[in-house]
Amino acid sequence: MIDYKALYLKAALRAGFILLCLFAVITAILVICIGLPEWLSRRIARRALADPEPGTTRPGRRCGTRMEQIEWIRFYPLKKRILFLVWLFFAVFSAMAFQVYILAGGGIAGDAKDIGFSLFFCLMTVVTLVPMLRYILCPYHSMPGLNRILPKEEMDSLMTREHFQQVRFSDEDLDRFHPIYRSANWLVAEGTVISKKLAVMAHLEYGYGLKRHGFHRVWLEVYYLNGQKIKIQLGRWPIDSREREKARKLEQFLAEENIRMDALGGMGWKEKLQDRIAGEYGCLPPELESEAEKIMYLLKNDTSEIKQHIL
């Protein structure tokens, strides 16, 4: 006769040991990520965007493509590995529960709390599988608005022969805390790639969660010609008299790149903007059937006239 209690105890000990190891690895990675200073991220950005020949082979190692290097500015490859380890934690525990409760014949009259705990892990494993795969299989998180439309090879090709330089502002805070890099066709802000040809309008959005501490978070919302909206976190801005000056300098810079800041104004301007974008987007050559073809058409042609019609 099978001793189900001994089998359950052995499986539980084995699962506990595996989970403990996984927790140790995940905790170590999270501590490292949290402790990474911001200057390291900016140092990665300088190196990734200053490299004139990304993708070349150097002695002992191969350099990634430009986009692969940009992905490390916000540590997306590391985040993918952490997410996979967390999901693997649920999967291992679920497999152990399946072994104990199903393969053992379901003859274990265990505690209801233990069974419920195991079923919870099984459910979380199944429910989070698709979102986890979508996040991990996304080729480049640094190119929002395009990463779900264009294949990886197309996005890599768009960054070839692009030479980036850091934008110099007269405001020290913008220079030091929010460095922006630009090339002929692209902007890179806080590790997010923005297409200058697709961007129609930008809007600063403020969050007041840290207002009592003298800071609030600021995001830059950018609207594309295909109707997509991308959001770039610019970090924390001190609430002082220089805040308007920072916004004005940022607005002047975007105007130089043919991107307007809140040009419509008034109530419902976002809806009006999206309606105008949809109208212009629908007037593209009819032979362009797929979304990817339309995007590539806009990226390879002058879009200033289209923007003028919208604004």
PDB file of C-alpha atoms in Angstrom:
ATOM      1  CA  MET A   1       0.000   0.000   0.000  1.00  0.00           C
ATOM      2  CA  ILE A   2       1.327   3.419  -0.962  1.00  0.00           C
ATOM      3  CA  ASP A   3       2.134   5.734   1.912  1.00  0.00           C
ATOM      4  CA  TYR A   4       0.624   8.914   0.530  1.00  0.00           C
ATOM      5  CA  LYS A   5       1.676  11.014   3.513  1.00  0.00           C
ATOM      6  CA  ALA A   6       5.326  10.080   3.030  1.00  0.00           C
ATOM      7  CA  LEU A   7       5.013  10.766  -0.693  1.00  0.00           C
ATOM      8  CA  TYR A   8       3.470  14.155  -0.011  1.00  0.00           C
ATOM      9  CA  LEU A   9       6.181  15.030   2.517  1.00  0.00           C
ATOM     10  CA  LYS A  10       8.965  14.042   0.114  1.00  0.00           C
ATOM     11  CA  ALA A  11       7.436  16.037  -2.743  1.00  0.00           C
ATOM     12  CA  ALA A  12       6.854  19.033  -0.479  1.00  0.00           C
ATOM     13  CA  LEU A  13      10.476  18.999   0.729  1.00  0.00           C
ATOM     14  CA  ARG A  14      11.746  18.733  -2.819  1.00  0.00           C
ATOM     15  CA  ALA A  15       9.496  21.578  -3.972  1.00  0.00           C
ATOM     16  CA  GLY A  16      10.502  23.666  -0.963  1.00  0.00           C
ATOM     17  CA  PHE A  17      14.190  23.260  -1.753  1.00  0.00           C
ATOM     18  CA  ILE A  18      13.690  24.260  -5.398  1.00  0.00           C
ATOM     19  CA  LEU A  19      11.517  27.221  -4.454  1.00  0.00           C
ATOM     20  CA  LEU A  20      14.050  28.366  -1.867  1.00  0.00           C
ATOM     21  CA  CYS A  21      16.805  28.347  -4.495  1.00  0.00           C
ATOM     22  CA  LEU A  22      14.608  30.239  -6.953  1.00  0.00           C
ATOM     23  CA  PHE A  23      13.668  32.791  -4.302  1.00  0.00           C
ATOM     24  CA  ALA A  24      17.340  33.313  -3.459  1.00  0.00           C
ATOM     25  CA  VAL A  25      18.251  33.925  -7.099  1.00  0.00           C
ATOM     26  CA  ILE A  26      15.286  36.223  -7.727  1.00  0.00           C
ATOM     27  CA  THR A  27      15.919  38.198  -4.534  1.00  0.00           C
ATOM     28  CA  ALA A  28      19.578  38.654  -5.415  1.00  0.00           C
ATOM     29  CA  ILE A  29      18.684  39.914  -8.903  1.00  0.00           C
ATOM     30  CA  LEU A  30      16.026  42.295  -7.552  1.00  0.00           C
ATOM     31  CA  VAL A  31      18.436  43.716  -4.963  1.00  0.00           C
ATOM     32  CA  ILE A  32      21.002  44.301  -7.684  1.00  0.00           C
ATOM     33  CA  CYS A  33      18.417  45.979  -9.929  1.00  0.00           C
ATOM     34  CA  ILE A  34      17.093  48.224  -7.176  1.00  0.00           C
ATOM     35  CA  GLY A  35      20.590  49.174  -6.120  1.00  0.00           C
ATOM     36  CA  LEU A  36      21.795  50.063  -9.598  1.00  0.00           C
ATOM     37  CA  PRO A  37      22.396  53.808  -9.625  1.00  0.00           C
ATOM     38  CA  GLU A  38      20.916  55.926 -12.383  1.00  0.00           C
ATOM     39  CA  TRP A  39      24.329  56.956 -13.620  1.00  0.00           C
ATOM     40  CA  LEU A  40      24.953  53.378 -14.761  1.00  0.00           C
ATOM     41  CA  SER A  41      21.866  53.498 -16.968  1.00  0.00           C
ATOM     42  CA  ARG A  42      23.015  56.794 -18.465  1.00  0.00           C
ATOM     43  CA  ARG A  43      26.505  55.412 -18.963  1.00  0.00           C
ATOM     44  CA  ILE A  44      25.011  52.494 -20.917  1.00  0.00           C
ATOM     45  CA  ALA A  45      23.049  55.021 -22.984  1.00  0.00           C
ATOM     46  CA  ARG A  46      26.150  57.034 -23.827  1.00  0.00           C
ATOM     47  CA  ARG A  47      28.024  53.911 -24.856  1.00  0.00           C
ATOM     48  CA  ALA A  48      25.142  52.417 -26.843  1.00  0.00           C
ATOM     49  CA  LEU A  49      24.368  55.612 -28.739  1.00  0.00           C
ATOM     50  CA  ALA A  50      27.934  56.742 -29.269  1.00  0.00           C
ATOM     51  CA  ASP A  51      29.075  53.474 -30.839  1.00  0.00           C
ATOM     52  CA  PRO A  52      29.447  54.317 -34.550  1.00  0.00           C
ATOM     53  CA  GLU A  53      29.411  50.699 -35.725  1.00  0.00           C
ATOM     54  CA  PRO A  54      27.037  48.586 -33.604  1.00  0.00           C
ATOM     55  CA  GLY A  55      26.795  44.939 -34.500  1.00  0.00           C
ATOM     56  CA  THR A  56      30.468  44.562 -35.335  1.00  0.00           C
ATOM     57  CA  THR A  57      32.642  41.872 -33.833  1.00  0.00           C
ATOM     58  CA  ARG A  58      35.294  42.837 -31.337  1.00  0.00           C
ATOM     59  CA  PRO A  59      38.048  40.602 -29.941  1.00  0.00           C
ATOM     60  CA  GLY A  60      36.448  38.057 -27.624  1.00  0.00           C
ATOM     61  CA  ARG A  61      32.842  39.185 -28.005  1.00  0.00           C
ATOM     62  CA  ARG A  62      30.165  40.316 -30.424  1.00  0.00           C
ATOM     63  CA  CYS A  63      28.533  43.697 -29.966  1.00  0.00           C
ATOM     64  CA  GLY A  64      24.763  43.730 -30.287  1.00  0.00           C
ATOM     65  CA  THR A  65      22.818  45.764 -32.781  1.00  0.00           C
ATOM     66  CA  ARG A  66      21.930  49.341 -31.947  1.00  0.00           C
ATOM     67  CA  MET A  67      18.494  48.328 -30.678  1.00  0.00           C
ATOM     68  CA  GLU A  68      19.923  45.486 -28.597  1.00  0.00           C
ATOM     69  CA  GLN A  69      22.221  47.998 -26.925  1.00  0.00           C
ATOM     70  CA  ILE A  70      19.409  50.493 -26.356  1.00  0.00           C
ATOM     71  CA  GLU A  71      17.359  47.753 -24.670  1.00  0.00           C
ATOM     72  CA  TRP A  72      19.952  47.631 -21.878  1.00  0.00           C
ATOM     73  CA  ILE A  73      19.408  51.306 -20.974  1.00  0.00           C
ATOM     74  CA  ARG A  74      16.312  50.255 -19.025  1.00  0.00           C
ATOM     75  CA  PHE A  75      17.583  46.702 -18.437  1.00  0.00           C
ATOM     76  CA  TYR A  76      14.815  45.026 -20.442  1.00  0.00           C
ATOM     77  CA  PRO A  77      16.868  41.842 -21.094  1.00  0.00           C
ATOM     78  CA  LEU A  78      17.427  41.521 -17.345  1.00  0.00           C
ATOM     79  CA  LYS A  79      13.749  42.154 -16.590  1.00  0.00           C
ATOM     80  CA  LYS A  80      12.774  39.396 -19.018  1.00  0.00           C
ATOM     81  CA  ARG A  81      14.996  36.926 -17.192  1.00  0.00           C
ATOM     82  CA  ILE A  82      13.564  37.937 -13.820  1.00  0.00           C
ATOM     83  CA  LEU A  83      10.011  37.553 -15.110  1.00  0.00           C
ATOM     84  CA  PHE A  84      10.815  34.114 -16.485  1.00  0.00           C
ATOM     85  CA  LEU A  85      12.310  33.030 -13.146  1.00  0.00           C
ATOM     86  CA  VAL A  86       9.221  34.230 -11.279  1.00  0.00           C
ATOM     87  CA  TRP A  87       6.949  32.352 -13.683  1.00  0.00           C
ATOM     88  CA  LEU A  88       9.196  29.280 -13.394  1.00  0.00           C
ATOM     89  CA  PHE A  89       8.715  29.467  -9.632  1.00  0.00           C
ATOM     90  CA  PHE A  90       4.949  29.107 -10.121  1.00  0.00           C
ATOM     91  CA  ALA A  91       5.424  26.396 -12.755  1.00  0.00           C
ATOM     92  CA  VAL A  92       7.676  24.228 -10.563  1.00  0.00           C
ATOM     93  CA  PHE A  93       5.330  24.402  -7.604  1.00  0.00           C
ATOM     94  CA  SER A  94       2.367  23.635  -9.885  1.00  0.00           C
ATOM     95  CA  ALA A  95       4.179  20.608 -11.304  1.00  0.00           C
ATOM     96  CA  MET A  96       4.852  19.330  -7.800  1.00  0.00           C
ATOM     97  CA  ALA A  97       1.199  19.785  -6.847  1.00  0.00           C
ATOM     98  CA  PHE A  98       0.142  17.968 -10.007  1.00  0.00           C
ATOM     99  CA  GLN A  99       2.465  15.080  -9.129  1.00  0.00           C
ATOM    100  CA  VAL A 100       1.139  14.781  -5.593  1.00  0.00           C
ATOM    101  CA  TYR A 101      -2.593  15.263  -6.144  1.00  0.00           C
ATOM    102  CA  ILE A 102      -3.077  13.776  -9.619  1.00  0.00           C
ATOM    103  CA  LEU A 103      -0.368  11.227 -10.307  1.00  0.00           C
ATOM    104  CA  ALA A 104      -0.585   9.833  -6.782  1.00  0.00           C
ATOM    105  CA  GLY A 105      -4.201   8.975  -7.424  1.00  0.00           C
ATOM    106  CA  GLY A 106      -5.774  11.849  -5.545  1.00  0.00           C
ATOM    107  CA  GLY A 107      -5.812   9.779  -2.386  1.00  0.00           C
ATOM    108  CA  ILE A 108      -4.256  12.392  -0.159  1.00  0.00           C
ATOM    109  CA  ALA A 109      -6.691  13.826   2.298  1.00  0.00           C
ATOM    110  CA  GLY A 110      -4.551  16.874   2.859  1.00  0.00           C
ATOM    111  CA  ASP A 111      -5.371  20.068   4.617  1.00  0.00           C
ATOM    112  CA  ALA A 112      -7.782  22.254   2.659  1.00  0.00           C
ATOM    113  CA  LYS A 113      -5.373  25.180   2.999  1.00  0.00           C
ATOM    114  CA  ASP A 114      -2.556  23.169   1.388  1.00  0.00           C
ATOM    115  CA  ILE A 115      -4.802  22.106  -1.479  1.00  0.00           C
ATOM    116  CA  GLY A 116      -6.059  25.649  -1.977  1.00  0.00           C
ATOM    117  CA  PHE A 117      -2.515  27.012  -1.919  1.00  0.00           C
ATOM    118  CA  SER A 118      -1.434  24.521  -4.576  1.00  0.00           C
ATOM    119  CA  LEU A 119      -4.462  25.233  -6.739  1.00  0.00           C
ATOM    120  CA  PHE A 120      -3.702  28.945  -6.497  1.00  0.00           C
ATOM    121  CA  PHE A 121      -0.190  28.354  -7.866  1.00  0.00           C
ATOM    122  CA  CYS A 122      -1.585  26.180 -10.671  1.00  0.00           C
ATOM    123  CA  LEU A 123      -4.097  28.855 -11.601  1.00  0.00           C
ATOM    124  CA  MET A 124      -1.459  31.635 -11.548  1.00  0.00           C
ATOM    125  CA  THR A 125       0.815  29.563 -13.773  1.00  0.00           C
ATOM    126  CA  VAL A 126      -1.883  29.120 -16.407  1.00  0.00           C
ATOM    127  CA  VAL A 127      -3.254  32.671 -16.243  1.00  0.00           C
ATOM    128  CA  THR A 128       0.145  34.379 -16.485  1.00  0.00           C
ATOM    129  CA  LEU A 129       1.524  32.197 -19.283  1.00  0.00           C
ATOM    130  CA  VAL A 130       0.276  34.339 -22.194  1.00  0.00           C
ATOM    131  CA  PRO A 131       1.205  37.765 -20.692  1.00  0.00           C
ATOM    132  CA  MET A 132       4.626  36.395 -19.744  1.00  0.00           C
ATOM    133  CA  LEU A 133       5.231  35.093 -23.271  1.00  0.00           C
ATOM    134  CA  ARG A 134       4.061  38.384 -24.806  1.00  0.00           C
ATOM    135  CA  TYR A 135       6.506  40.339 -22.658  1.00  0.00           C
ATOM    136  CA  ILE A 136       9.456  37.996 -23.216  1.00  0.00           C
ATOM    137  CA  LEU A 137       8.862  37.507 -26.952  1.00  0.00           C
ATOM    138  CA  CYS A 138       8.450  41.229 -27.637  1.00  0.00           C
ATOM    139  CA  PRO A 139      11.579  41.977 -29.688  1.00  0.00           C
ATOM    140  CA  TYR A 140      12.260  45.523 -28.474  1.00  0.00           C
ATOM    141  CA  HIS A 141      10.425  47.191 -25.593  1.00  0.00           C
ATOM    142  CA  SER A 142      12.410  50.373 -26.258  1.00  0.00           C
ATOM    143  CA  MET A 143      10.450  51.043 -29.453  1.00  0.00           C
ATOM    144  CA  PRO A 144       6.822  51.270 -28.263  1.00  0.00           C
ATOM    145  CA  GLY A 145       4.156  51.813 -30.897  1.00  0.00           C
ATOM    146  CA  LEU A 146       6.188  49.871 -33.455  1.00  0.00           C
ATOM    147  CA  ASN A 147       7.385  46.765 -31.594  1.00  0.00           C
ATOM    148  CA  ARG A 148       4.041  44.974 -32.101  1.00  0.00           C
ATOM    149  CA  ILE A 149       3.840  45.913 -35.785  1.00  0.00           C
ATOM    150  CA  LEU A 150       7.314  45.625 -37.305  1.00  0.00           C
ATOM    151  CA  PRO A 151       9.532  42.520 -37.194  1.00  0.00           C
ATOM    152  CA  LYS A 152      12.828  42.613 -35.351  1.00  0.00           C
ATOM    153  CA  GLU A 153      14.884  42.794 -38.546  1.00  0.00           C
ATOM    154  CA  GLU A 154      12.969  45.869 -39.765  1.00  0.00           C
ATOM    155  CA  MET A 155      13.503  47.704 -36.485  1.00  0.00           C
ATOM    156  CA  ASP A 156      17.211  46.894 -36.578  1.00  0.00           C
ATOM    157  CA  SER A 157      17.471  48.177 -40.149  1.00  0.00           C
ATOM    158  CA  LEU A 158      15.778  51.459 -39.189  1.00  0.00           C
ATOM    159  CA  MET A 159      18.610  52.239 -36.782  1.00  0.00           C
ATOM    160  CA  THR A 160      21.473  51.543 -39.181  1.00  0.00           C
ATOM    161  CA  ARG A 161      23.543  54.543 -40.263  1.00  0.00           C
ATOM    162  CA  GLU A 162      21.920  56.645 -37.521  1.00  0.00           C
ATOM    163  CA  HIS A 163      24.435  58.773 -35.632  1.00  0.00           C
ATOM    164  CA  PHE A 164      23.250  60.042 -32.246  1.00  0.00           C
ATOM    165  CA  GLN A 165      24.339  63.087 -30.309  1.00  0.00           C
ATOM    166  CA  GLN A 166      23.217  64.218 -26.883  1.00  0.00           C
ATOM    167  CA  VAL A 167      21.010  67.293 -26.866  1.00  0.00           C
ATOM    168  CA  ARG A 168      22.464  70.097 -24.781  1.00  0.00           C
ATOM    169  CA  PHE A 169      19.981  72.215 -22.837  1.00  0.00           C
ATOM    170  CA  SER A 170      20.752  75.436 -21.042  1.00  0.00           C
ATOM    171  CA  ASP A 171      18.933  73.981 -18.025  1.00  0.00           C
ATOM    172  CA  GLU A 172      21.332  71.851 -15.946  1.00  0.00           C
ATOM    173  CA  ASP A 173      18.602  69.554 -14.606  1.00  0.00           C
ATOM    174  CA  LEU A 174      17.428  68.614 -18.100  1.00  0.00           C
ATOM    175  CA  ASP A 175      21.012  67.915 -19.122  1.00  0.00           C
ATOM    176  CA  ARG A 176      21.917  65.935 -16.034  1.00  0.00           C
ATOM    177  CA  PHE A 177      18.748  64.009 -15.163  1.00  0.00           C
ATOM    178  CA  HIS A 178      16.906  63.676 -18.485  1.00  0.00           C
ATOM    179  CA  PRO A 179      19.468  63.312 -21.274  1.00  0.00           C
ATOM    180  CA  ILE A 180      17.952  63.132 -24.743  1.00  0.00           C
ATOM    181  CA  TYR A 181      19.826  61.836 -27.786  1.00  0.00           C
ATOM    182  CA  ARG A 182      18.884  62.626 -31.358  1.00  0.00           C
ATOM    183  CA  SER A 183      19.795  61.501 -34.847  1.00  0.00           C
ATOM    184  CA  ALA A 184      18.418  62.424 -38.249  1.00  0.00           C
ATOM    185  CA  ASN A 185      15.209  60.414 -37.762  1.00  0.00           C
ATOM    186  CA  TRP A 186      15.020  59.379 -34.104  1.00  0.00           C
ATOM    187  CA  LEU A 187      15.047  60.620 -30.534  1.00  0.00           C
ATOM    188  CA  VAL A 188      16.034  58.489 -27.542  1.00  0.00           C
ATOM    189  CA  ALA A 189      14.734  59.702 -24.169  1.00  0.00           C
ATOM    190  CA  GLU A 190      15.103  57.632 -21.004  1.00  0.00           C
ATOM    191  CA  GLY A 191      15.766  54.516 -23.083  1.00  0.00           C
ATOM    192  CA  THR A 192      12.656  54.973 -25.259  1.00  0.00           C
ATOM    193  CA  VAL A 193      13.031  55.387 -29.029  1.00  0.00           C
ATOM    194  CA  ILE A 194      10.785  58.025 -30.638  1.00  0.00           C
ATOM    195  CA  SER A 195      10.332  58.409 -34.384  1.00  0.00           C
ATOM    196  CA  LYS A 196      10.535  62.061 -35.414  1.00  0.00           C
ATOM    197  CA  LYS A 197       8.679  61.277 -38.651  1.00  0.00           C
ATOM    198  CA  LEU A 198       5.747  59.637 -36.875  1.00  0.00           C
ATOM    199  CA  ALA A 199       5.496  61.984 -33.872  1.00  0.00           C
ATOM    200  CA  VAL A 200       2.827  64.650 -34.325  1.00  0.00           C
ATOM    201  CA  MET A 201       2.347  66.132 -30.885  1.00  0.00           C
ATOM    202  CA  ALA A 202       3.712  65.792 -27.369  1.00  0.00           C
ATOM    203  CA  HIS A 203       2.109  66.483 -24.032  1.00  0.00           C
ATOM    204  CA  LEU A 204       3.576  66.717 -20.534  1.00  0.00           C
ATOM    205  CA  GLU A 205       1.614  64.841 -17.892  1.00  0.00           C
ATOM    206  CA  TYR A 206       2.234  65.412 -14.200  1.00  0.00           C
ATOM    207  CA  GLY A 207       1.659  63.015 -11.337  1.00  0.00           C
ATOM    208  CA  TYR A 208       1.276  64.449  -7.855  1.00  0.00           C
ATOM    209  CA  GLY A 209       1.862  61.375  -5.734  1.00  0.00           C
ATOM    210  CA  LEU A 210       5.064  62.834  -4.257  1.00  0.00           C
ATOM    211  CA  LYS A 211       3.857  66.418  -4.080  1.00  0.00           C
ATOM    212  CA  ARG A 212       4.215  66.649  -0.319  1.00  0.00           C
ATOM    213  CA  HIS A 213       7.906  65.797  -0.656  1.00  0.00           C
ATOM    214  CA  GLY A 214       8.504  68.610  -3.124  1.00  0.00           C
ATOM    215  CA  PHE A 215       8.602  66.385  -6.217  1.00  0.00           C
ATOM    216  CA  HIS A 216       6.202  64.960  -8.729  1.00  0.00           C
ATOM    217  CA  ARG A 217       6.641  62.496 -11.559  1.00  0.00           C
ATOM    218  CA  VAL A 218       6.532  63.753 -15.123  1.00  0.00           C
ATOM    219  CA  TRP A 219       5.720  61.794 -18.275  1.00  0.00           C
ATOM    220  CA  LEU A 220       5.998  62.845 -21.900  1.00  0.00           C
ATOM    221  CA  GLU A 221       3.111  61.570 -24.032  1.00  0.00           C
ATOM    222  CA  VAL A 222       3.837  61.422 -27.766  1.00  0.00           C
ATOM    223  CA  TYR A 223       1.140  60.868 -30.394  1.00  0.00           C
ATOM    224  CA  TYR A 224       2.064  59.039 -33.617  1.00  0.00           C
ATOM    225  CA  LEU A 225       0.644  59.328 -37.116  1.00  0.00           C
ATOM    226  CA  ASN A 226      -0.795  55.819 -36.860  1.00  0.00           C
ATOM    227  CA  GLY A 227      -2.865  56.772 -33.804  1.00  0.00           C
ATOM    228  CA  GLN A 228      -0.543  55.144 -31.274  1.00  0.00           C
ATOM    229  CA  LYS A 229       0.332  56.979 -28.070  1.00  0.00           C
ATOM    230  CA  ILE A 230       3.631  56.308 -26.330  1.00  0.00           C
ATOM    231  CA  LYS A 231       4.536  57.403 -22.834  1.00  0.00           C
ATOM    232  CA  ILE A 232       8.057  58.247 -21.652  1.00  0.00           C
ATOM    233  CA  GLN A 233       8.786  58.707 -17.974  1.00  0.00           C
ATOM    234  CA  LEU A 234      11.040  61.715 -17.439  1.00  0.00           C
ATOM    235  CA  GLY A 235      11.557  60.990 -13.752  1.00  0.00           C
ATOM    236  CA  ARG A 236      10.874  63.346 -10.841  1.00  0.00           C
ATOM    237  CA  TRP A 237      10.789  67.123 -11.221  1.00  0.00           C
ATOM    238  CA  PRO A 238      11.088  69.417  -8.215  1.00  0.00           C
ATOM    239  CA  ILE A 239       8.040  71.610  -7.736  1.00  0.00           C
ATOM    240  CA  ASP A 240       9.543  75.080  -7.914  1.00  0.00           C
ATOM    241  CA  SER A 241       9.520  78.261  -9.982  1.00  0.00           C
ATOM    242  CA  ARG A 242      11.833  76.681 -12.581  1.00  0.00           C
ATOM    243  CA  GLU A 243       9.348  73.981 -13.537  1.00  0.00           C
ATOM    244  CA  ARG A 244       7.679  76.120 -16.200  1.00  0.00           C
ATOM    245  CA  GLU A 245      11.075  77.084 -17.545  1.00  0.00           C
ATOM    246  CA  LYS A 246      12.003  73.415 -17.975  1.00  0.00           C
ATOM    247  CA  ALA A 247       8.753  72.689 -19.796  1.00  0.00           C
ATOM    248  CA  ARG A 248       9.311  75.702 -22.060  1.00  0.00           C
ATOM    249  CA  LYS A 249      12.844  74.599 -22.993  1.00  0.00           C
ATOM    250  CA  LEU A 250      11.597  71.093 -23.704  1.00  0.00           C
ATOM    251  CA  GLU A 251       8.814  72.548 -25.845  1.00  0.00           C
ATOM    252  CA  GLN A 252      11.304  74.642 -27.825  1.00  0.00           C
ATOM    253  CA  PHE A 253      13.458  71.604 -28.482  1.00  0.00           C
ATOM    254  CA  LEU A 254      10.512  69.502 -29.682  1.00  0.00           C
ATOM    255  CA  ALA A 255       9.393  72.358 -31.964  1.00  0.00           C
ATOM    256  CA  GLU A 256      12.825  72.250 -33.595  1.00  0.00           C
ATOM    257  CA  GLU A 257      12.194  68.557 -34.303  1.00  0.00           C
ATOM    258  CA  ASN A 258       8.793  69.353 -35.895  1.00  0.00           C
ATOM    259  CA  ILE A 259       6.878  67.994 -32.892  1.00  0.00           C
ATOM    260  CA  ARG A 260       4.373  70.366 -31.321  1.00  0.00           C
ATOM    261  CA  MET A 261       3.510  70.557 -27.648  1.00  0.00           C
ATOM    262  CA  ASP A 262      -0.238  70.875 -26.900  1.00  0.00           C
ATOM    263  CA  ALA A 263      -0.851  72.750 -30.129  1.00  0.00           C
ATOM    264  CA  LEU A 264      -4.632  72.272 -30.093  1.00  0.00           C
ATOM    265  CA  GLY A 265      -5.353  73.048 -26.475  1.00  0.00           C
ATOM    266  CA  GLY A 266      -8.771  73.218 -24.867  1.00  0.00           C
ATOM    267  CA  MET A 267     -11.141  70.485 -23.828  1.00  0.00           C
ATOM    268  CA  GLY A 268     -11.215  67.346 -25.928  1.00  0.00           C
ATOM    269  CA  TRP A 269      -8.078  68.205 -27.908  1.00  0.00           C
ATOM    270  CA  LYS A 270      -6.843  64.615 -27.669  1.00  0.00           C
ATOM    271  CA  GLU A 271     -10.006  63.294 -29.306  1.00  0.00           C
ATOM    272  CA  LYS A 272      -9.785  65.948 -32.039  1.00  0.00           C
ATOM    273  CA  LEU A 273      -6.165  65.061 -32.659  1.00  0.00           C
ATOM    274  CA  GLN A 274      -6.888  61.348 -32.925  1.00  0.00           C
ATOM    275  CA  ASP A 275      -9.785  62.014 -35.342  1.00  0.00           C
ATOM    276  CA  ARG A 276      -7.547  64.100 -37.595  1.00  0.00           C
ATOM    277  CA  ILE A 277      -4.812  61.466 -37.460  1.00  0.00           C
ATOM    278  CA  ALA A 278      -7.311  58.766 -38.440  1.00  0.00           C
ATOM    279  CA  GLY A 279      -8.438  60.888 -41.400  1.00  0.00           C
ATOM    280  CA  GLU A 280      -4.912  61.437 -42.707  1.00  0.00           C
ATOM    281  CA  TYR A 281      -3.940  57.842 -42.024  1.00  0.00           C
ATOM    282  CA  GLY A 282      -6.873  56.640 -44.092  1.00  0.00           C
ATOM    283  CA  CYS A 283      -5.683  58.725 -47.061  1.00  0.00           C
ATOM    284  CA  LEU A 284      -2.448  56.773 -47.478  1.00  0.00           C
ATOM    285  CA  PRO A 285      -1.986  54.967 -50.837  1.00  0.00           C
ATOM    286  CA  PRO A 286      -4.587  52.176 -51.086  1.00  0.00           C
ATOM    287  CA  GLU A 287      -2.004  49.607 -52.192  1.00  0.00           C
ATOM    288  CA  LEU A 288      -0.584  49.722 -48.674  1.00  0.00           C
ATOM    289  CA  GLU A 289      -2.739  47.054 -47.097  1.00  0.00           C
ATOM    290  CA  SER A 290      -0.907  45.906 -43.986  1.00  0.00           C
ATOM    291  CA  GLU A 291      -0.124  48.030 -40.949  1.00  0.00           C
ATOM    292  CA  ALA A 292       3.595  47.327 -41.344  1.00  0.00           C
ATOM    293  CA  GLU A 293       3.571  48.609 -44.940  1.00  0.00           C
ATOM    294  CA  LYS A 294       1.859  51.836 -43.907  1.00  0.00           C
ATOM    295  CA  ILE A 295       4.337  52.414 -41.082  1.00  0.00           C
ATOM    296  CA  MET A 296       7.338  51.768 -43.331  1.00  0.00           C
ATOM    297  CA  TYR A 297       5.868  54.145 -45.940  1.00  0.00           C
ATOM    298  CA  LEU A 298       5.662  56.920 -43.349  1.00  0.00           C
ATOM    299  CA  LEU A 299       9.127  56.187 -41.992  1.00  0.00           C
ATOM    300  CA  LYS A 300      10.732  56.308 -45.443  1.00  0.00           C
ATOM    301  CA  ASN A 301       8.978  59.444 -46.714  1.00  0.00           C
ATOM    302  CA  ASP A 302       8.686  63.056 -45.681  1.00  0.00           C
ATOM    303  CA  THR A 303       5.724  63.412 -43.305  1.00  0.00           C
ATOM    304  CA  SER A 304       5.902  67.160 -42.639  1.00  0.00           C
ATOM    305  CA  GLU A 305       3.026  67.857 -45.050  1.00  0.00           C
ATOM    306  CA  ILE A 306       0.808  65.279 -43.377  1.00  0.00           C
ATOM    307  CA  LYS A 307       1.570  66.805 -39.981  1.00  0.00           C
ATOM    308  CA  GLN A 308       0.664  70.265 -41.249  1.00  0.00           C
ATOM    309  CA  HIS A 309      -2.756  69.000 -42.371  1.00  0.00           C
ATOM    310  CA  ILE A 310      -3.375  67.494 -38.944  1.00  0.00           C
ATOM    311  CA  LEU A 311      -2.278  70.536 -36.948  1.00  0.00           C
TER     312      LEU A 311
END
